[in-house]
């Protein structure tokens, strides 16, 4: 017997697709998630989970505003996911220190501090001696750092798994099937997969770096491109560092058990989803320059994911003008984990016909043409 039709098909089982499936199923929608990989098998497993709008979004006011709003939702969103899934998800408001090694860095971070101050986010400048008091493991070349206590980190693979389990517990179905295309079908939409055709009134395109390849007839491809990120997992002595440490060419995300994630390369190599000797060597060199003691850490593994890059670094979240019933939720680039709770809530609203959230203006797919 075939399963009943879904109200909403979600294409993509990454952190965005799974959190959307969770919100939609929480709202009572019958959801089916389609992906050629198991939940979290793409970019999500290679994310270090940094939630830092005043590091990642320094130059973009809309990105900072969206990031701050999504970060404010995080703890209550996680509590709901954990309660519905029974899976614990590590989250830590560790704070970041963005380090300076040159006069140019100091000047740039002074501007970042002024921005944070103006937007009501506490940011403290630490001079060379204060930064070493805070993080004694830092290399002696570090001349200071900007501390932002608001910033946090989340275990993204665990969040993705938990959101998928929570959605499934609320009735969502997950189908392991590569998706080939989306098309109009009578009053609704049809999605062709390797296993056949699925139909629903609404389709959410959350296929990350693969979203451009799924443009329906009559719509331009959403301009999302793959940007490879290689990430290392090291195991250091617990307490080697306390906060997330950020430098222009590397960042370090420590957890209480001694795990340190070292991120990340940023490479335009198309859909080449593999780690490389040069990528790993470069990350190790930069990590040990920032924190020399990491040379003694155990090498855990190297991971790789394809970030869904967008031209203006903002995602596309909104209804399609070209194909009624299609909703975009892709192109989150470096901020998928950060923007997941807000994106999930916006998409649940869009599916219910709510289009008046002010955040949607900056995210409109129409900014990239007829989508
Ligand atoms: N959000 C960090 C990265 O994309 O590397």
Short mmCIF file of N, CA and C in Angstrom, two decimals, residues 117-248:
data_model
loop_
_atom_site.label_atom_id
_atom_site.label_comp_id
_atom_site.label_asym_id
_atom_site.label_seq_id
_atom_site.Cartn_x
_atom_site.Cartn_y
_atom_site.Cartn_z
N UNK A 117 28.90 47.86 19.36
CA UNK A 117 28.45 48.83 20.37
C UNK A 117 27.20 49.56 19.88
N UNK A 118 27.25 50.01 18.63
CA UNK A 118 26.12 50.79 18.08
C UNK A 118 24.86 49.95 17.99
N UNK A 119 25.02 48.62 17.85
CA UNK A 119 23.85 47.74 17.71
C UNK A 119 23.49 47.05 19.02
N UNK A 120 24.10 47.52 20.12
CA UNK A 120 23.70 47.05 21.44
C UNK A 120 24.23 45.67 21.81
N UNK A 121 25.33 45.25 21.16
CA UNK A 121 25.93 43.95 21.48
C UNK A 121 27.23 44.19 22.24
N UNK A 122 27.36 43.59 23.43
CA UNK A 122 28.55 43.85 24.25
C UNK A 122 29.79 43.27 23.60
N UNK A 123 30.80 44.11 23.40
CA UNK A 123 32.05 43.68 22.79
C UNK A 123 33.18 44.34 23.55
N UNK A 124 34.16 43.55 23.99
CA UNK A 124 35.24 44.12 24.80
C UNK A 124 36.59 43.93 24.13
N UNK A 125 37.38 45.00 24.08
CA UNK A 125 38.73 44.89 23.52
C UNK A 125 39.69 44.37 24.60
N UNK A 126 40.46 43.35 24.25
CA UNK A 126 41.46 42.80 25.16
C UNK A 126 42.83 43.13 24.58
N UNK A 127 43.67 43.81 25.35
CA UNK A 127 45.01 44.09 24.82
C UNK A 127 45.86 42.82 24.93
N UNK A 128 47.15 42.95 24.55
CA UNK A 128 48.00 41.76 24.45
C UNK A 128 48.06 40.99 25.76
N UNK A 129 48.12 41.71 26.87
CA UNK A 129 48.23 40.98 28.15
C UNK A 129 46.87 40.43 28.57
N UNK A 130 45.79 41.18 28.32
CA UNK A 130 44.45 40.69 28.71
C UNK A 130 44.04 39.48 27.86
N UNK A 131 44.42 39.48 26.59
CA UNK A 131 44.01 38.36 25.73
C UNK A 131 44.72 37.08 26.17
N UNK A 132 45.98 37.23 26.63
CA UNK A 132 46.72 36.05 27.10
C UNK A 132 46.23 35.59 28.48
N UNK A 133 45.76 36.54 29.31
CA UNK A 133 45.14 36.13 30.58
C UNK A 133 43.89 35.30 30.30
N UNK A 134 43.13 35.74 29.28
CA UNK A 134 41.88 35.03 28.96
C UNK A 134 42.15 33.68 28.31
N UNK A 135 43.14 33.64 27.43
CA UNK A 135 43.45 32.42 26.67
C UNK A 135 44.96 32.22 26.66
N UNK A 136 45.50 31.62 27.72
CA UNK A 136 46.96 31.51 27.82
C UNK A 136 47.59 30.68 26.70
N UNK A 137 46.82 29.88 25.99
CA UNK A 137 47.41 29.03 24.95
C UNK A 137 47.70 29.79 23.66
N UNK A 138 47.23 31.04 23.56
CA UNK A 138 47.44 31.78 22.30
C UNK A 138 48.92 32.02 22.03
N UNK A 139 49.31 32.02 20.77
CA UNK A 139 50.70 32.29 20.38
C UNK A 139 51.12 33.70 20.79
N UNK A 140 52.44 33.88 20.96
CA UNK A 140 52.95 35.16 21.49
C UNK A 140 52.79 36.30 20.48
N UNK A 141 52.51 35.98 19.20
CA UNK A 141 52.37 37.04 18.20
C UNK A 141 50.99 37.71 18.28
N UNK A 142 50.07 37.19 19.08
CA UNK A 142 48.72 37.77 19.13
C UNK A 142 48.78 39.09 19.92
N UNK A 143 48.37 40.16 19.27
CA UNK A 143 48.54 41.49 19.84
C UNK A 143 47.30 41.98 20.59
N UNK A 144 46.20 41.24 20.50
CA UNK A 144 44.98 41.63 21.18
C UNK A 144 43.82 40.87 20.58
N UNK A 145 42.62 41.18 21.08
CA UNK A 145 41.47 40.46 20.53
C UNK A 145 40.18 41.12 20.93
N UNK A 146 39.16 40.88 20.13
CA UNK A 146 37.83 41.42 20.41
C UNK A 146 36.96 40.30 20.95
N UNK A 147 36.50 40.48 22.20
CA UNK A 147 35.69 39.44 22.85
C UNK A 147 34.20 39.78 22.72
N UNK A 148 33.43 38.82 22.22
CA UNK A 148 31.97 38.99 22.14
C UNK A 148 31.34 37.79 22.83
N UNK A 149 30.78 38.04 24.00
CA UNK A 149 30.27 36.95 24.84
C UNK A 149 28.97 36.35 24.34
N UNK A 150 28.26 37.07 23.48
CA UNK A 150 26.97 36.60 22.97
C UNK A 150 27.12 35.33 22.11
N UNK A 151 28.25 35.22 21.44
CA UNK A 151 28.42 34.17 20.43
C UNK A 151 28.48 32.78 21.06
N UNK A 152 28.07 31.79 20.28
CA UNK A 152 27.91 30.44 20.81
C UNK A 152 28.33 29.40 19.77
N UNK A 153 28.23 28.14 20.15
CA UNK A 153 28.49 27.05 19.20
C UNK A 153 27.49 25.93 19.48
N UNK A 154 27.14 25.21 18.43
CA UNK A 154 26.19 24.10 18.55
C UNK A 154 26.78 22.90 17.81
N UNK A 155 26.43 21.71 18.27
CA UNK A 155 26.85 20.48 17.59
C UNK A 155 25.88 20.26 16.41
N UNK A 156 26.31 20.66 15.22
CA UNK A 156 25.39 20.66 14.06
C UNK A 156 24.97 19.24 13.64
N UNK A 157 25.92 18.27 13.56
CA UNK A 157 25.45 16.92 13.22
C UNK A 157 24.39 16.42 14.20
N UNK A 158 24.59 16.69 15.50
CA UNK A 158 23.59 16.24 16.49
C UNK A 158 22.28 16.99 16.32
N UNK A 159 22.36 18.29 16.04
CA UNK A 159 21.14 19.07 15.84
C UNK A 159 20.36 18.54 14.63
N UNK A 160 21.08 18.23 13.56
CA UNK A 160 20.41 17.75 12.35
C UNK A 160 19.73 16.41 12.61
N UNK A 161 20.48 15.52 13.29
CA UNK A 161 19.92 14.19 13.63
C UNK A 161 18.70 14.36 14.52
N UNK A 162 18.83 15.20 15.53
CA UNK A 162 17.73 15.38 16.49
C UNK A 162 16.51 15.99 15.81
N UNK A 163 16.74 16.98 14.92
CA UNK A 163 15.60 17.61 14.23
C UNK A 163 14.91 16.58 13.34
N UNK A 164 15.70 15.71 12.68
CA UNK A 164 15.10 14.67 11.83
C UNK A 164 14.29 13.70 12.69
N UNK A 165 14.84 13.29 13.82
CA UNK A 165 14.11 12.35 14.69
C UNK A 165 12.86 13.00 15.28
N UNK A 166 12.99 14.27 15.65
CA UNK A 166 11.84 14.99 16.21
C UNK A 166 10.74 15.11 15.16
N UNK A 167 11.15 15.45 13.91
CA UNK A 167 10.16 15.57 12.83
C UNK A 167 9.50 14.21 12.60
N UNK A 168 10.31 13.15 12.59
CA UNK A 168 9.76 11.80 12.36
C UNK A 168 8.80 11.42 13.48
N UNK A 169 9.15 11.79 14.72
CA UNK A 169 8.26 11.48 15.85
C UNK A 169 6.92 12.21 15.71
N UNK A 170 6.93 13.31 14.97
CA UNK A 170 5.70 14.09 14.74
C UNK A 170 5.05 13.72 13.40
N UNK A 171 5.52 12.64 12.79
CA UNK A 171 4.85 12.12 11.60
C UNK A 171 5.55 12.36 10.28
N UNK A 172 6.65 13.13 10.28
CA UNK A 172 7.34 13.37 8.99
C UNK A 172 7.99 12.07 8.51
N UNK A 173 8.03 11.92 7.20
CA UNK A 173 8.67 10.74 6.60
C UNK A 173 9.94 11.18 5.91
N UNK A 174 10.95 10.34 5.95
CA UNK A 174 12.22 10.62 5.25
C UNK A 174 12.42 9.56 4.19
N UNK A 175 12.58 9.98 2.95
CA UNK A 175 12.81 9.04 1.84
C UNK A 175 14.20 9.25 1.28
N UNK A 176 14.95 8.16 1.24
CA UNK A 176 16.31 8.21 0.71
C UNK A 176 16.24 8.06 -0.80
N UNK A 177 16.14 9.18 -1.50
CA UNK A 177 15.98 9.12 -2.95
C UNK A 177 16.56 10.40 -3.56
N UNK A 178 17.54 10.29 -4.46
CA UNK A 178 18.04 11.48 -5.14
C UNK A 178 16.91 12.17 -5.90
N UNK A 179 16.89 13.50 -5.84
CA UNK A 179 15.83 14.26 -6.51
C UNK A 179 16.34 14.74 -7.86
N UNK A 180 15.50 14.58 -8.89
CA UNK A 180 15.91 14.97 -10.25
C UNK A 180 15.24 16.25 -10.73
N UNK A 181 14.03 16.57 -10.28
CA UNK A 181 13.39 17.77 -10.82
C UNK A 181 12.07 18.10 -10.14
N UNK A 182 11.64 19.36 -10.37
CA UNK A 182 10.39 19.88 -9.79
C UNK A 182 9.57 20.43 -10.95
N UNK A 183 8.28 20.17 -10.96
CA UNK A 183 7.44 20.70 -12.06
C UNK A 183 6.02 20.95 -11.55
N UNK A 184 5.31 21.81 -12.29
CA UNK A 184 3.88 22.00 -12.00
C UNK A 184 3.15 20.70 -12.32
N UNK A 185 2.09 20.43 -11.54
CA UNK A 185 1.33 19.20 -11.76
C UNK A 185 -0.12 19.49 -11.35
N UNK A 186 -0.94 19.86 -12.34
CA UNK A 186 -2.32 20.24 -12.02
C UNK A 186 -2.31 21.42 -11.08
N UNK A 187 -3.05 21.30 -9.96
CA UNK A 187 -3.10 22.39 -9.01
C UNK A 187 -1.92 22.37 -8.05
N UNK A 188 -1.08 21.33 -8.12
CA UNK A 188 0.03 21.21 -7.18
C UNK A 188 1.36 21.10 -7.88
N UNK A 189 2.29 20.42 -7.22
CA UNK A 189 3.65 20.27 -7.74
C UNK A 189 4.04 18.80 -7.72
N UNK A 190 4.91 18.45 -8.66
CA UNK A 190 5.43 17.08 -8.70
C UNK A 190 6.95 17.13 -8.59
N UNK A 191 7.49 16.23 -7.80
CA UNK A 191 8.95 16.12 -7.66
C UNK A 191 9.36 14.74 -8.15
N UNK A 192 10.24 14.74 -9.15
CA UNK A 192 10.71 13.46 -9.69
C UNK A 192 11.95 13.03 -8.92
N UNK A 193 11.93 11.80 -8.43
CA UNK A 193 13.09 11.26 -7.73
C UNK A 193 13.55 10.01 -8.47
N UNK A 194 14.65 9.44 -7.98
CA UNK A 194 15.16 8.21 -8.58
C UNK A 194 14.16 7.08 -8.43
N UNK A 195 13.21 7.22 -7.49
CA UNK A 195 12.25 6.14 -7.23
C UNK A 195 10.87 6.38 -7.81
N UNK A 196 10.63 7.53 -8.42
CA UNK A 196 9.30 7.80 -8.96
C UNK A 196 8.93 9.25 -8.78
N UNK A 197 7.64 9.52 -8.74
CA UNK A 197 7.17 10.91 -8.66
C UNK A 197 6.40 11.09 -7.35
N UNK A 198 6.72 12.18 -6.64
CA UNK A 198 6.01 12.54 -5.40
C UNK A 198 5.20 13.80 -5.70
N UNK A 199 4.02 13.89 -5.09
CA UNK A 199 3.18 15.06 -5.36
C UNK A 199 2.76 15.73 -4.05
N UNK A 200 2.65 17.05 -4.11
CA UNK A 200 2.16 17.79 -2.94
C UNK A 200 1.74 19.18 -3.39
N UNK A 201 1.00 19.86 -2.51
CA UNK A 201 0.59 21.23 -2.83
C UNK A 201 1.77 22.18 -2.73
N UNK A 202 2.76 21.82 -1.90
CA UNK A 202 3.86 22.73 -1.62
C UNK A 202 5.18 21.97 -1.59
N UNK A 203 6.22 22.59 -2.16
CA UNK A 203 7.56 22.00 -2.14
C UNK A 203 8.53 23.04 -1.60
N UNK A 204 9.37 22.62 -0.66
CA UNK A 204 10.40 23.51 -0.12
C UNK A 204 11.74 23.04 -0.67
N UNK A 205 12.44 23.95 -1.35
CA UNK A 205 13.74 23.61 -1.94
C UNK A 205 14.83 24.00 -0.95
N UNK A 206 15.37 22.98 -0.28
CA UNK A 206 16.41 23.19 0.74
C UNK A 206 17.57 22.24 0.46
N UNK A 207 17.98 22.23 -0.80
CA UNK A 207 18.99 21.25 -1.25
C UNK A 207 20.40 21.81 -1.23
N UNK A 208 20.62 22.88 -0.45
CA UNK A 208 21.97 23.42 -0.27
C UNK A 208 22.64 23.70 -1.60
N UNK A 209 23.89 23.27 -1.73
CA UNK A 209 24.69 23.57 -2.92
C UNK A 209 24.10 22.97 -4.19
N UNK A 210 23.21 22.01 -4.04
CA UNK A 210 22.61 21.34 -5.20
C UNK A 210 21.32 22.01 -5.68
N UNK A 211 20.93 23.11 -5.04
CA UNK A 211 19.62 23.71 -5.35
C UNK A 211 19.55 24.27 -6.76
N UNK A 212 20.67 24.81 -7.27
CA UNK A 212 20.63 25.44 -8.60
C UNK A 212 20.28 24.43 -9.69
N UNK A 213 20.66 23.19 -9.47
CA UNK A 213 20.43 22.15 -10.47
C UNK A 213 18.99 21.67 -10.51
N UNK A 214 18.13 22.22 -9.65
CA UNK A 214 16.74 21.74 -9.59
C UNK A 214 15.74 22.81 -10.02
N UNK A 215 16.21 23.75 -10.86
CA UNK A 215 15.30 24.83 -11.30
C UNK A 215 14.14 24.25 -12.11
N UNK A 216 12.92 24.58 -11.76
CA UNK A 216 11.79 24.11 -12.57
C UNK A 216 11.69 24.88 -13.89
N UNK A 217 10.99 24.33 -14.86
CA UNK A 217 10.79 25.02 -16.14
C UNK A 217 10.14 26.37 -15.87
N UNK A 218 10.65 27.42 -16.52
CA UNK A 218 10.06 28.74 -16.36
C UNK A 218 10.71 29.57 -15.28
N UNK A 219 11.58 28.96 -14.47
CA UNK A 219 12.29 29.71 -13.42
C UNK A 219 13.78 29.71 -13.73
N UNK A 220 14.44 30.83 -13.38
CA UNK A 220 15.90 30.83 -13.49
C UNK A 220 16.46 29.97 -12.36
N UNK A 221 17.66 29.40 -12.56
CA UNK A 221 18.26 28.64 -11.45
C UNK A 221 18.59 29.57 -10.29
N UNK A 222 18.32 29.13 -9.06
CA UNK A 222 18.69 29.95 -7.91
C UNK A 222 20.23 29.99 -7.88
N UNK A 223 20.81 31.20 -7.76
CA UNK A 223 22.27 31.29 -7.91
C UNK A 223 23.03 30.85 -6.65
N UNK A 224 23.00 29.57 -6.41
CA UNK A 224 23.71 29.00 -5.25
C UNK A 224 24.82 28.11 -5.80
N UNK A 225 26.06 28.33 -5.32
CA UNK A 225 27.19 27.56 -5.84
C UNK A 225 27.91 26.86 -4.69
N UNK A 226 28.57 25.74 -4.99
CA UNK A 226 29.29 25.05 -3.93
C UNK A 226 30.59 25.75 -3.56
N UNK A 227 30.83 25.90 -2.28
CA UNK A 227 32.11 26.45 -1.78
C UNK A 227 32.64 25.43 -0.77
N UNK A 228 33.70 24.75 -1.16
CA UNK A 228 34.16 23.64 -0.32
C UNK A 228 34.76 24.12 1.00
N UNK A 229 34.40 23.45 2.07
CA UNK A 229 34.99 23.71 3.38
C UNK A 229 35.55 22.42 3.95
N UNK A 230 36.84 22.42 4.24
CA UNK A 230 37.45 21.27 4.94
C UNK A 230 37.59 21.66 6.41
N UNK A 231 37.34 20.72 7.28
CA UNK A 231 37.29 20.97 8.73
C UNK A 231 38.04 19.83 9.43
N UNK A 232 38.82 20.15 10.45
CA UNK A 232 39.53 19.12 11.21
C UNK A 232 38.93 18.96 12.59
N UNK A 233 39.01 17.74 13.10
CA UNK A 233 38.65 17.50 14.51
C UNK A 233 39.92 17.03 15.21
N UNK A 234 40.36 17.83 16.19
CA UNK A 234 41.52 17.47 17.01
C UNK A 234 41.03 17.14 18.41
N UNK A 235 41.81 16.38 19.13
CA UNK A 235 41.48 16.11 20.54
C UNK A 235 42.67 16.60 21.36
N UNK A 236 42.44 17.68 22.10
CA UNK A 236 43.50 18.31 22.91
C UNK A 236 43.20 18.05 24.38
N UNK A 237 44.11 18.47 25.25
CA UNK A 237 43.83 18.37 26.68
C UNK A 237 42.63 19.27 26.99
N UNK A 238 41.62 18.76 27.74
CA UNK A 238 40.49 19.63 28.09
C UNK A 238 40.99 20.91 28.75
N UNK A 239 40.38 22.04 28.39
CA UNK A 239 40.78 23.31 29.00
C UNK A 239 41.94 23.99 28.30
N UNK A 240 42.42 23.42 27.18
CA UNK A 240 43.50 24.08 26.44
C UNK A 240 43.08 25.49 26.05
N UNK A 241 41.82 25.63 25.65
CA UNK A 241 41.28 26.97 25.37
C UNK A 241 39.82 26.97 25.81
N UNK A 242 39.28 28.16 25.97
CA UNK A 242 37.96 28.29 26.58
C UNK A 242 36.92 28.83 25.62
N UNK A 243 37.37 29.79 24.81
CA UNK A 243 36.41 30.45 23.91
C UNK A 243 36.68 30.04 22.47
N UNK A 244 35.76 30.39 21.59
CA UNK A 244 35.98 30.20 20.16
C UNK A 244 37.02 31.25 19.74
N UNK A 245 38.09 30.79 19.12
CA UNK A 245 39.16 31.71 18.72
C UNK A 245 39.14 31.86 17.21
N UNK A 246 39.18 33.11 16.77
CA UNK A 246 39.01 33.40 15.35
C UNK A 246 40.19 34.22 14.87
N UNK A 247 40.74 33.83 13.74
CA UNK A 247 41.80 34.62 13.08
C UNK A 247 41.37 34.77 11.63
N UNK A 248 42.00 35.67 10.87
CA UNK A 248 41.53 35.86 9.48
C UNK A 248 41.56 34.57 8.66
#
